[in-house]
Tab-separated table of N, CA and C in Angstrom:
chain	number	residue	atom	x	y	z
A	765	UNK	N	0.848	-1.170	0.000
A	765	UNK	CA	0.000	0.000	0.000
A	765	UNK	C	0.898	1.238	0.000
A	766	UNK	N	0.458	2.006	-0.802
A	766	UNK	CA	1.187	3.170	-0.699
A	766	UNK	C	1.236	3.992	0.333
A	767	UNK	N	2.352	4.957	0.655
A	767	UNK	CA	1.737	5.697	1.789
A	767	UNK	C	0.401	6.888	1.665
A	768	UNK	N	0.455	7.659	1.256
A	768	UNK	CA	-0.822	8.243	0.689
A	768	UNK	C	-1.816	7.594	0.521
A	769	UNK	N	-1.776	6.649	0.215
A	769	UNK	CA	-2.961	4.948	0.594
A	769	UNK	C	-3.230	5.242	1.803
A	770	UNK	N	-2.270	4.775	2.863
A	770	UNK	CA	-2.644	4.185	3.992
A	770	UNK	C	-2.511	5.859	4.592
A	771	UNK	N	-2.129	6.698	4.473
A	771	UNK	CA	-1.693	8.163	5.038
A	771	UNK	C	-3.985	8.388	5.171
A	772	UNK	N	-4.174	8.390	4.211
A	772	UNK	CA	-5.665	9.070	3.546
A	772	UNK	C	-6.643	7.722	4.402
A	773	UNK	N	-6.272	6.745	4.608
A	773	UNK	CA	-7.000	5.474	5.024
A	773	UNK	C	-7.433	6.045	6.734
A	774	UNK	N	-6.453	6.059	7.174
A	774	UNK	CA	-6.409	6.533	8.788
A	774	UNK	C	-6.668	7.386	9.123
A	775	UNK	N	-7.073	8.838	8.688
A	775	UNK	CA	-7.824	10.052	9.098
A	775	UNK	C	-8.848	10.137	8.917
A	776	UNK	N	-9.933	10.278	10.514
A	776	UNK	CA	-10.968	10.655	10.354
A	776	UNK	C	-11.270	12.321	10.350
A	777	UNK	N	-12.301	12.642	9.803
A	777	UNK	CA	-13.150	13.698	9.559
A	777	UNK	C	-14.626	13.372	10.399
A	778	UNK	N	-14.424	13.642	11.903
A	778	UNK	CA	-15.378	13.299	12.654
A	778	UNK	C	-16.197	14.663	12.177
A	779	UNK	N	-17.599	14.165	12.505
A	779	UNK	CA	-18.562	15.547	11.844
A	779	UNK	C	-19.029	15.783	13.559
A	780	UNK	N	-18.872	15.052	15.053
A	780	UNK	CA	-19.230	15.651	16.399
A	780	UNK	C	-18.902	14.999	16.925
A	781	UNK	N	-18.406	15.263	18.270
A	781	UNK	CA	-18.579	14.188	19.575
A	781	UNK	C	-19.677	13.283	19.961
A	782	UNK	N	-19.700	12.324	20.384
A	782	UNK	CA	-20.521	11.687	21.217
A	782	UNK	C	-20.735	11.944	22.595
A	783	UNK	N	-21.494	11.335	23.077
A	783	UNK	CA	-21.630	11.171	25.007
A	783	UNK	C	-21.673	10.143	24.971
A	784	UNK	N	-21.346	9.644	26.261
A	784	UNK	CA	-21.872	8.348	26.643
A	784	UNK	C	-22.997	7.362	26.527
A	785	UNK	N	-23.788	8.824	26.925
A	785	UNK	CA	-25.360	8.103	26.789
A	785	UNK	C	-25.460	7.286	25.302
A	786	UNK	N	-25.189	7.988	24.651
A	786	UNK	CA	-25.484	7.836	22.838
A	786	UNK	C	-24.216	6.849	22.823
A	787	UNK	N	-23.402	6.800	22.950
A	787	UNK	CA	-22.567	5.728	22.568
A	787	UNK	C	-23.287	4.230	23.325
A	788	UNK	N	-23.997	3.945	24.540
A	788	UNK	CA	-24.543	3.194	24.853
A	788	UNK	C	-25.831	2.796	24.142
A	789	UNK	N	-26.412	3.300	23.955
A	789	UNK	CA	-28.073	3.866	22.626
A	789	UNK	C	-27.412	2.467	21.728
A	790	UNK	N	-26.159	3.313	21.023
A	790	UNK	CA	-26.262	2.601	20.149
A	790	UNK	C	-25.433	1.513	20.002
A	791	UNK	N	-24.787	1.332	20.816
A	791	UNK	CA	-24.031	-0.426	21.453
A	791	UNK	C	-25.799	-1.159	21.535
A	792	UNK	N	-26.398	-0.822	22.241
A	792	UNK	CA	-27.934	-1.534	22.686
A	792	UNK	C	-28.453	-1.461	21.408
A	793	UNK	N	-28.769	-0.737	20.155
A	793	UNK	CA	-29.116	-0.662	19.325
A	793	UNK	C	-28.313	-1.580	18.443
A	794	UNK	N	-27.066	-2.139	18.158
A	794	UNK	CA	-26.378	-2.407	17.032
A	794	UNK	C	-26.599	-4.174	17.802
A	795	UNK	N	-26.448	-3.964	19.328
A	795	UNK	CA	-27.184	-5.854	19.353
A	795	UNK	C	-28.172	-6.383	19.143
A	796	UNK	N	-29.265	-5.480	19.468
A	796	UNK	CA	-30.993	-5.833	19.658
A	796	UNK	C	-30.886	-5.911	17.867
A	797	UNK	N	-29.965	-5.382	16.942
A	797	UNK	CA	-30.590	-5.270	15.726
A	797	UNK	C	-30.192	-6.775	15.273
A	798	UNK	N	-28.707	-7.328	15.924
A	798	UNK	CA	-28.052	-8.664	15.563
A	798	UNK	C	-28.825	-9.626	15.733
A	799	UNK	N	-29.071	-9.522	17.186
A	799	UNK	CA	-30.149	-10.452	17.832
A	799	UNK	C	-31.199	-11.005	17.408
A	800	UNK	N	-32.269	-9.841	16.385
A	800	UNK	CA	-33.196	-10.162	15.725
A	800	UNK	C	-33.292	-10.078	14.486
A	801	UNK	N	-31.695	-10.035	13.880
A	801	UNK	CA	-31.612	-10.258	12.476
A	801	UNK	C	-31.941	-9.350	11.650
A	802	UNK	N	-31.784	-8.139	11.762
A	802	UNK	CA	-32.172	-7.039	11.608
A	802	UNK	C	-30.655	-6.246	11.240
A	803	UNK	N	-29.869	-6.839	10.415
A	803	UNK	CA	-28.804	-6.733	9.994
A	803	UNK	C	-28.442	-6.516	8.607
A	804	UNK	N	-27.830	-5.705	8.256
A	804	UNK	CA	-26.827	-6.208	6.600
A	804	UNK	C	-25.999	-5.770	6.644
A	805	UNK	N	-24.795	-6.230	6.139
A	805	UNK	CA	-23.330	-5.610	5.287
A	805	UNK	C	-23.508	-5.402	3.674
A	806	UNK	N	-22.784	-4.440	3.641
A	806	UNK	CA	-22.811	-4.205	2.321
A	806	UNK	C	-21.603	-4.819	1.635
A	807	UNK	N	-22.344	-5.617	0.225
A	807	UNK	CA	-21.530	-6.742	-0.310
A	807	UNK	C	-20.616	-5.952	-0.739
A	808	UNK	N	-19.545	-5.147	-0.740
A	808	UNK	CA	-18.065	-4.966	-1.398
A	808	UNK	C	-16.907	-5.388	-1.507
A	809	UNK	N	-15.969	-5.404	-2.103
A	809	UNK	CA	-14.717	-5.677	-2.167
A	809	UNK	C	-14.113	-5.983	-1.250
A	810	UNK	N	-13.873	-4.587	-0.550
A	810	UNK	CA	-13.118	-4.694	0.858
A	810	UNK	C	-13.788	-5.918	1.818
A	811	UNK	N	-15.093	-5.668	2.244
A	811	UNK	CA	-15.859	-6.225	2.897
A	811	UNK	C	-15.629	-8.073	2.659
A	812	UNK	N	-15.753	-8.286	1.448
A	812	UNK	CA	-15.614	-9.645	0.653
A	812	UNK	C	-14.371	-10.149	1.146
A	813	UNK	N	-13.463	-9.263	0.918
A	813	UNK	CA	-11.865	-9.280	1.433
A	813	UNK	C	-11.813	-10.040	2.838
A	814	UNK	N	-12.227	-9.258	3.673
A	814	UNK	CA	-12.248	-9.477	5.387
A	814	UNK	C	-12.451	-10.969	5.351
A	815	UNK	N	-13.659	-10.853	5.095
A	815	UNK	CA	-14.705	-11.672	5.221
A	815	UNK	C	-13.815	-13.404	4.714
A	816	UNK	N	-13.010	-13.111	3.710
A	816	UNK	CA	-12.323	-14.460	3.057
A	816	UNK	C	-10.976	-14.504	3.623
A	817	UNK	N	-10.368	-13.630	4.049
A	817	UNK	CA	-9.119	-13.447	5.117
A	817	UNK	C	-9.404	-14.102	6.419
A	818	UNK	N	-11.154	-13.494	6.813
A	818	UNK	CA	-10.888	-14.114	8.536
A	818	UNK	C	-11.501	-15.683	8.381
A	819	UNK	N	-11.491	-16.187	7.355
A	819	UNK	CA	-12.296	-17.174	7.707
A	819	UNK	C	-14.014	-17.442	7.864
A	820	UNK	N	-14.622	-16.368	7.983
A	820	UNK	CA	-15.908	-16.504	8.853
A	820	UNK	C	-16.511	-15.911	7.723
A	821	UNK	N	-18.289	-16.643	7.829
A	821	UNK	CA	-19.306	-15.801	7.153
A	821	UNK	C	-19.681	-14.551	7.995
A	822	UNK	N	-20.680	-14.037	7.425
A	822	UNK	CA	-20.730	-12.585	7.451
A	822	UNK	C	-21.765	-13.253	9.422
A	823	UNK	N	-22.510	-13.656	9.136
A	823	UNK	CA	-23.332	-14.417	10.452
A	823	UNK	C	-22.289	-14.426	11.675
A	824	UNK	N	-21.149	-15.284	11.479
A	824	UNK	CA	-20.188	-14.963	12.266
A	824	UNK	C	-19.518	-14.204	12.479
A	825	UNK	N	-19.139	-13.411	11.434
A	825	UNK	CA	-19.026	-11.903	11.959
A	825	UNK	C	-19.778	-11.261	12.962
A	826	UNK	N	-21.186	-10.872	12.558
A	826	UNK	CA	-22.101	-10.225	13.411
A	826	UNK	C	-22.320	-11.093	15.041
A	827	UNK	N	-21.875	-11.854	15.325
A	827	UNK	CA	-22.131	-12.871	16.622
A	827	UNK	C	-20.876	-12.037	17.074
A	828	UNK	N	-19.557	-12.167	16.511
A	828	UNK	CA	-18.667	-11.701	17.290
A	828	UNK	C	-18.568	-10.396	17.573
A	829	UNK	N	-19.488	-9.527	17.000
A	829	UNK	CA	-19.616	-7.917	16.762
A	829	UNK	C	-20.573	-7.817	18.016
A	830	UNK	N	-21.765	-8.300	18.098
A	830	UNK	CA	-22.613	-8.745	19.204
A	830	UNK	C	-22.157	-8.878	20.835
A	831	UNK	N	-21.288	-9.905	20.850
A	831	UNK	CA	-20.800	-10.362	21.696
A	831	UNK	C	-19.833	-9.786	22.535
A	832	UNK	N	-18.936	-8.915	21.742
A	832	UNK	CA	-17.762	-8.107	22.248
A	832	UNK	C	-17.592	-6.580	22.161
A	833	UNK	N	-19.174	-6.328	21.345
A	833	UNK	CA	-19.017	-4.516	21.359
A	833	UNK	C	-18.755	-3.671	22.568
A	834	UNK	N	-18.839	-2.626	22.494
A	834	UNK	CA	-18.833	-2.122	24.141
A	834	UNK	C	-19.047	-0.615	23.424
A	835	UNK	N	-19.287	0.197	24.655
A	835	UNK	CA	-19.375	1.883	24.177
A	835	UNK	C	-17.785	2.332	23.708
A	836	UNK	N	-17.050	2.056	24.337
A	836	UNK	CA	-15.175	2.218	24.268
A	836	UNK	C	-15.086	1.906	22.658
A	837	UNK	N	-15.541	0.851	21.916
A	837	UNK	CA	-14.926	0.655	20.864
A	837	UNK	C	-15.520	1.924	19.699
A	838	UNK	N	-16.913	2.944	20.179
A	838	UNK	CA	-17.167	3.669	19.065
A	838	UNK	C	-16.113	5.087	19.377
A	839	UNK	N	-15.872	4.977	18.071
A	839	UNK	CA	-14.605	6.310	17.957
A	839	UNK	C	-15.010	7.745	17.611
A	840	UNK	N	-16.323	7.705	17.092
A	840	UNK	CA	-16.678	8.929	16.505
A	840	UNK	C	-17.908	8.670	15.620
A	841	UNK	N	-18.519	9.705	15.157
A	841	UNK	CA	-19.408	9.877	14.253
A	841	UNK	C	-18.939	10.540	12.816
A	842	UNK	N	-19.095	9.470	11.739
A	842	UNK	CA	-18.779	10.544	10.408
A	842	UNK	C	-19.348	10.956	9.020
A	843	UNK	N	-19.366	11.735	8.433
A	843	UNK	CA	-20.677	12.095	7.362
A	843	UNK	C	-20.743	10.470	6.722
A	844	UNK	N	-21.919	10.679	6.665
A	844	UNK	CA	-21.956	9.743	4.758
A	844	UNK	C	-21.810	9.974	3.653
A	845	UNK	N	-20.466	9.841	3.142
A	845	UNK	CA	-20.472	10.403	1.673
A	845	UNK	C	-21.126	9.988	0.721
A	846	UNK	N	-22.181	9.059	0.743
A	846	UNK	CA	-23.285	8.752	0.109
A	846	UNK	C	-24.997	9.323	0.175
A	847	UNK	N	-24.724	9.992	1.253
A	847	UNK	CA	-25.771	10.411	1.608
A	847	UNK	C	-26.477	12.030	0.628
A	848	UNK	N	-27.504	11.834	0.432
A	848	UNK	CA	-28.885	11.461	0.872
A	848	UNK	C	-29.404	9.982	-0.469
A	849	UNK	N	-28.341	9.841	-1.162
A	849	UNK	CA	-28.945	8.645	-2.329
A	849	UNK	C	-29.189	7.379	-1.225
A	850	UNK	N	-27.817	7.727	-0.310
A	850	UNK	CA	-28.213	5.546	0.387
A	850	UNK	C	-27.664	6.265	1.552
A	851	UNK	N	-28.462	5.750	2.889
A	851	UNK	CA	-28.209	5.697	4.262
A	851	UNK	C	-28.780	7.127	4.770
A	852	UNK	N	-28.484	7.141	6.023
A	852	UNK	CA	-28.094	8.289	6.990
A	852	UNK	C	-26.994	9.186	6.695
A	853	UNK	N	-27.404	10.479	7.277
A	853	UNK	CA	-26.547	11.863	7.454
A	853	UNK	C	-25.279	11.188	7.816
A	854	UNK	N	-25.128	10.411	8.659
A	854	UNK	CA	-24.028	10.365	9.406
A	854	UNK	C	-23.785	8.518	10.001
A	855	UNK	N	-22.844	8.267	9.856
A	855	UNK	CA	-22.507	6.768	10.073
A	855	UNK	C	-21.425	6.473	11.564
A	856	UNK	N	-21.927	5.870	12.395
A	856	UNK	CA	-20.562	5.502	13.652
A	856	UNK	C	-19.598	4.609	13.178
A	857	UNK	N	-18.465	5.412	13.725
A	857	UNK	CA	-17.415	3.997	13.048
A	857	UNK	C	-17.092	3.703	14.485
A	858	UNK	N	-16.653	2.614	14.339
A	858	UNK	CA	-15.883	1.408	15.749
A	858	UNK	C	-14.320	1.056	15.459
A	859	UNK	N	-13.829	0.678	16.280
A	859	UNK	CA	-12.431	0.272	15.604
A	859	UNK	C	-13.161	-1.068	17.698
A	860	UNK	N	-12.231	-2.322	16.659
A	860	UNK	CA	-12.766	-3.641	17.094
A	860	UNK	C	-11.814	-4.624	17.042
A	861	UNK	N	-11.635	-5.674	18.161
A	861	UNK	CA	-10.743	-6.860	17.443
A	861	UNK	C	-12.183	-8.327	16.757
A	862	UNK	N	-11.753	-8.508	16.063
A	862	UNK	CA	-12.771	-9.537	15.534
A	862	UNK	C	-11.790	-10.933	15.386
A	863	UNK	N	-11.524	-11.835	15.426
A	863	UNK	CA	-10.919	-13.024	15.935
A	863	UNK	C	-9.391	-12.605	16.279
A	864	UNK	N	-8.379	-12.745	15.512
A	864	UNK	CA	-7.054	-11.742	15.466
A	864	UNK	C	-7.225	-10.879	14.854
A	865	UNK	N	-7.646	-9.983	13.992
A	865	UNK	CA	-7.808	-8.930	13.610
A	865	UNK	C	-8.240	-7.550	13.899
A	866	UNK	N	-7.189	-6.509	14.147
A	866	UNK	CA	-8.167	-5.505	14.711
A	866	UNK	C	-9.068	-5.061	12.990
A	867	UNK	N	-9.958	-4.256	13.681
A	867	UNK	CA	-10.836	-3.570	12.662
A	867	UNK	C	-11.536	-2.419	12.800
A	868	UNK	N	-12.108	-1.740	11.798
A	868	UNK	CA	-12.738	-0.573	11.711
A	868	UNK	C	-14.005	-0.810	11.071
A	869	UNK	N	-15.174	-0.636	11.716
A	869	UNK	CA	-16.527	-0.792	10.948
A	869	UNK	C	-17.333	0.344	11.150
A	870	UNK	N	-17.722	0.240	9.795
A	870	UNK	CA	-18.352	1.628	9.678
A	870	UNK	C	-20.052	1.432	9.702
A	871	UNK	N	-21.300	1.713	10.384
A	871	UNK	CA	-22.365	1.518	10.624
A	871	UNK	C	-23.368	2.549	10.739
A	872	UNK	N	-24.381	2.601	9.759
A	872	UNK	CA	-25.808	3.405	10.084
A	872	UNK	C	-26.870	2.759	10.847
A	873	UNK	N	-27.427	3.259	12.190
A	873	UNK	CA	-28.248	3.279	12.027
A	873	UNK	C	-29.426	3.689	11.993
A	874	UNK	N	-30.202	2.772	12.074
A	874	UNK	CA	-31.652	3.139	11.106
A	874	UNK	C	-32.700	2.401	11.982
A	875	UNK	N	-33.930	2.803	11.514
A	875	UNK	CA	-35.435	2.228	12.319
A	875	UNK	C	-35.365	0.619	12.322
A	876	UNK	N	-35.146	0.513	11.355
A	876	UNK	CA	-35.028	-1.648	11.149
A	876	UNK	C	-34.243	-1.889	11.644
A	877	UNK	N	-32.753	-1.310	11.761
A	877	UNK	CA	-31.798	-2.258	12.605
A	877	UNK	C	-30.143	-1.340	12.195
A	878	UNK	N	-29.222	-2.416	11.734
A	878	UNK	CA	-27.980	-1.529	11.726
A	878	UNK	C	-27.769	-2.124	10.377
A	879	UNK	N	-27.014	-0.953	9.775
A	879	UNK	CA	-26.580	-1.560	8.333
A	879	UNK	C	-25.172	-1.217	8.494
A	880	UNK	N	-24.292	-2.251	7.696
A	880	UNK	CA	-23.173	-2.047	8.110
A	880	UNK	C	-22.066	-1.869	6.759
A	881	UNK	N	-21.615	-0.741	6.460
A	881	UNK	CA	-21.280	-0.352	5.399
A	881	UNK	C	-19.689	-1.233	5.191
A	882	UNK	N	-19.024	-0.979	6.137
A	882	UNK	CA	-17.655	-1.510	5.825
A	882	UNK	C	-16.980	-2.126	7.482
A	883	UNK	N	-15.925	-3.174	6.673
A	883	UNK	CA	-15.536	-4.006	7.867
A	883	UNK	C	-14.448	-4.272	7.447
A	884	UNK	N	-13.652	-3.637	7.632
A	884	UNK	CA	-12.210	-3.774	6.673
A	884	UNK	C	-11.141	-4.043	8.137
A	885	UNK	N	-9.893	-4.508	7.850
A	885	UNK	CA	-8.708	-4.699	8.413
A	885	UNK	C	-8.017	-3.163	9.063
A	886	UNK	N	-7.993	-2.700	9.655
A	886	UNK	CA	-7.361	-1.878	9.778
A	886	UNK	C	-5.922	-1.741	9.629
A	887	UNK	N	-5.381	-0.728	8.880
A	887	UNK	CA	-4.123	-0.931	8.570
A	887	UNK	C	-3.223	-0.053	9.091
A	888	UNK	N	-3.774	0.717	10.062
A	888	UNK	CA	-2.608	1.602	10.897
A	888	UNK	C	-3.352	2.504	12.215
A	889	UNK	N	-3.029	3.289	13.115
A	889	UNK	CA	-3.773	3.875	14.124
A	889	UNK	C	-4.825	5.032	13.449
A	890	UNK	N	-6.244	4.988	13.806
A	890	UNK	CA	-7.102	5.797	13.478
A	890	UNK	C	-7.000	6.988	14.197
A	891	UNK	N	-6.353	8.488	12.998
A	891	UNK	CA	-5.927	9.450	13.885
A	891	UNK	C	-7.263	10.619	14.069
């Protein structure tokens, strides 16, 4: 990876702080959505990537996302650069270990549950 790759990979552009409260909201929100299946990832590249690197279907992913979230792992809130065509104003990212792997997942959510845009490897400290 180039550096300018990985330089541009690791900076966020947080759009606000959180509180606590809201970082808990939505830890309780991103399980109750696992729990009842009320889930998706979005099929991409990267995502596909992870996903055939760690071994695990996407199901097992979300069990271990479930199981080990906490308020500590959300880092911030950041625009959607897709937005208003697909998702929410604004998406939480997490940085996570998922079997050996740390990671960064990026997540909206929404009235049905959590959609989960990206789940990539992280490749250096999120500054």
């Amino acid at each position: 990876m180039e550096f300018l790759e990985l330089y541009y990979e690791t900076r966020i552009y947080a759009s606000r702080h959180l509180d606590n409260s809201e970082k808990n909201a939505v830890v309780e929100h991103i399980k109750d959505s696992i729990s009842r299946n009320r889930w998706s990832i979005h099929k991409n590249e990267k995502n596909n990537k992870f996903k055939q690197m760690s071994g695990m279907n996407y199901s097992q992913i979300m069990d271990i996302i479930k199981t080990y979230i906490q308020p500590k792992n959300i880092v911030c809130v950041i625009p959607n650069k897709n937005y208003p065509e697909q998702g929410s104003q604004e998406l939480y990212l997490l940085k996570m270990y998922i079997k050996k792997f740390s990671v960064y997942v990026k997540v909206d959510i929404t009235e049905r549950g959590a959609e989960f845009w990206s789940i990539h490897s992280l490749t250096g400290p999120l500054d």
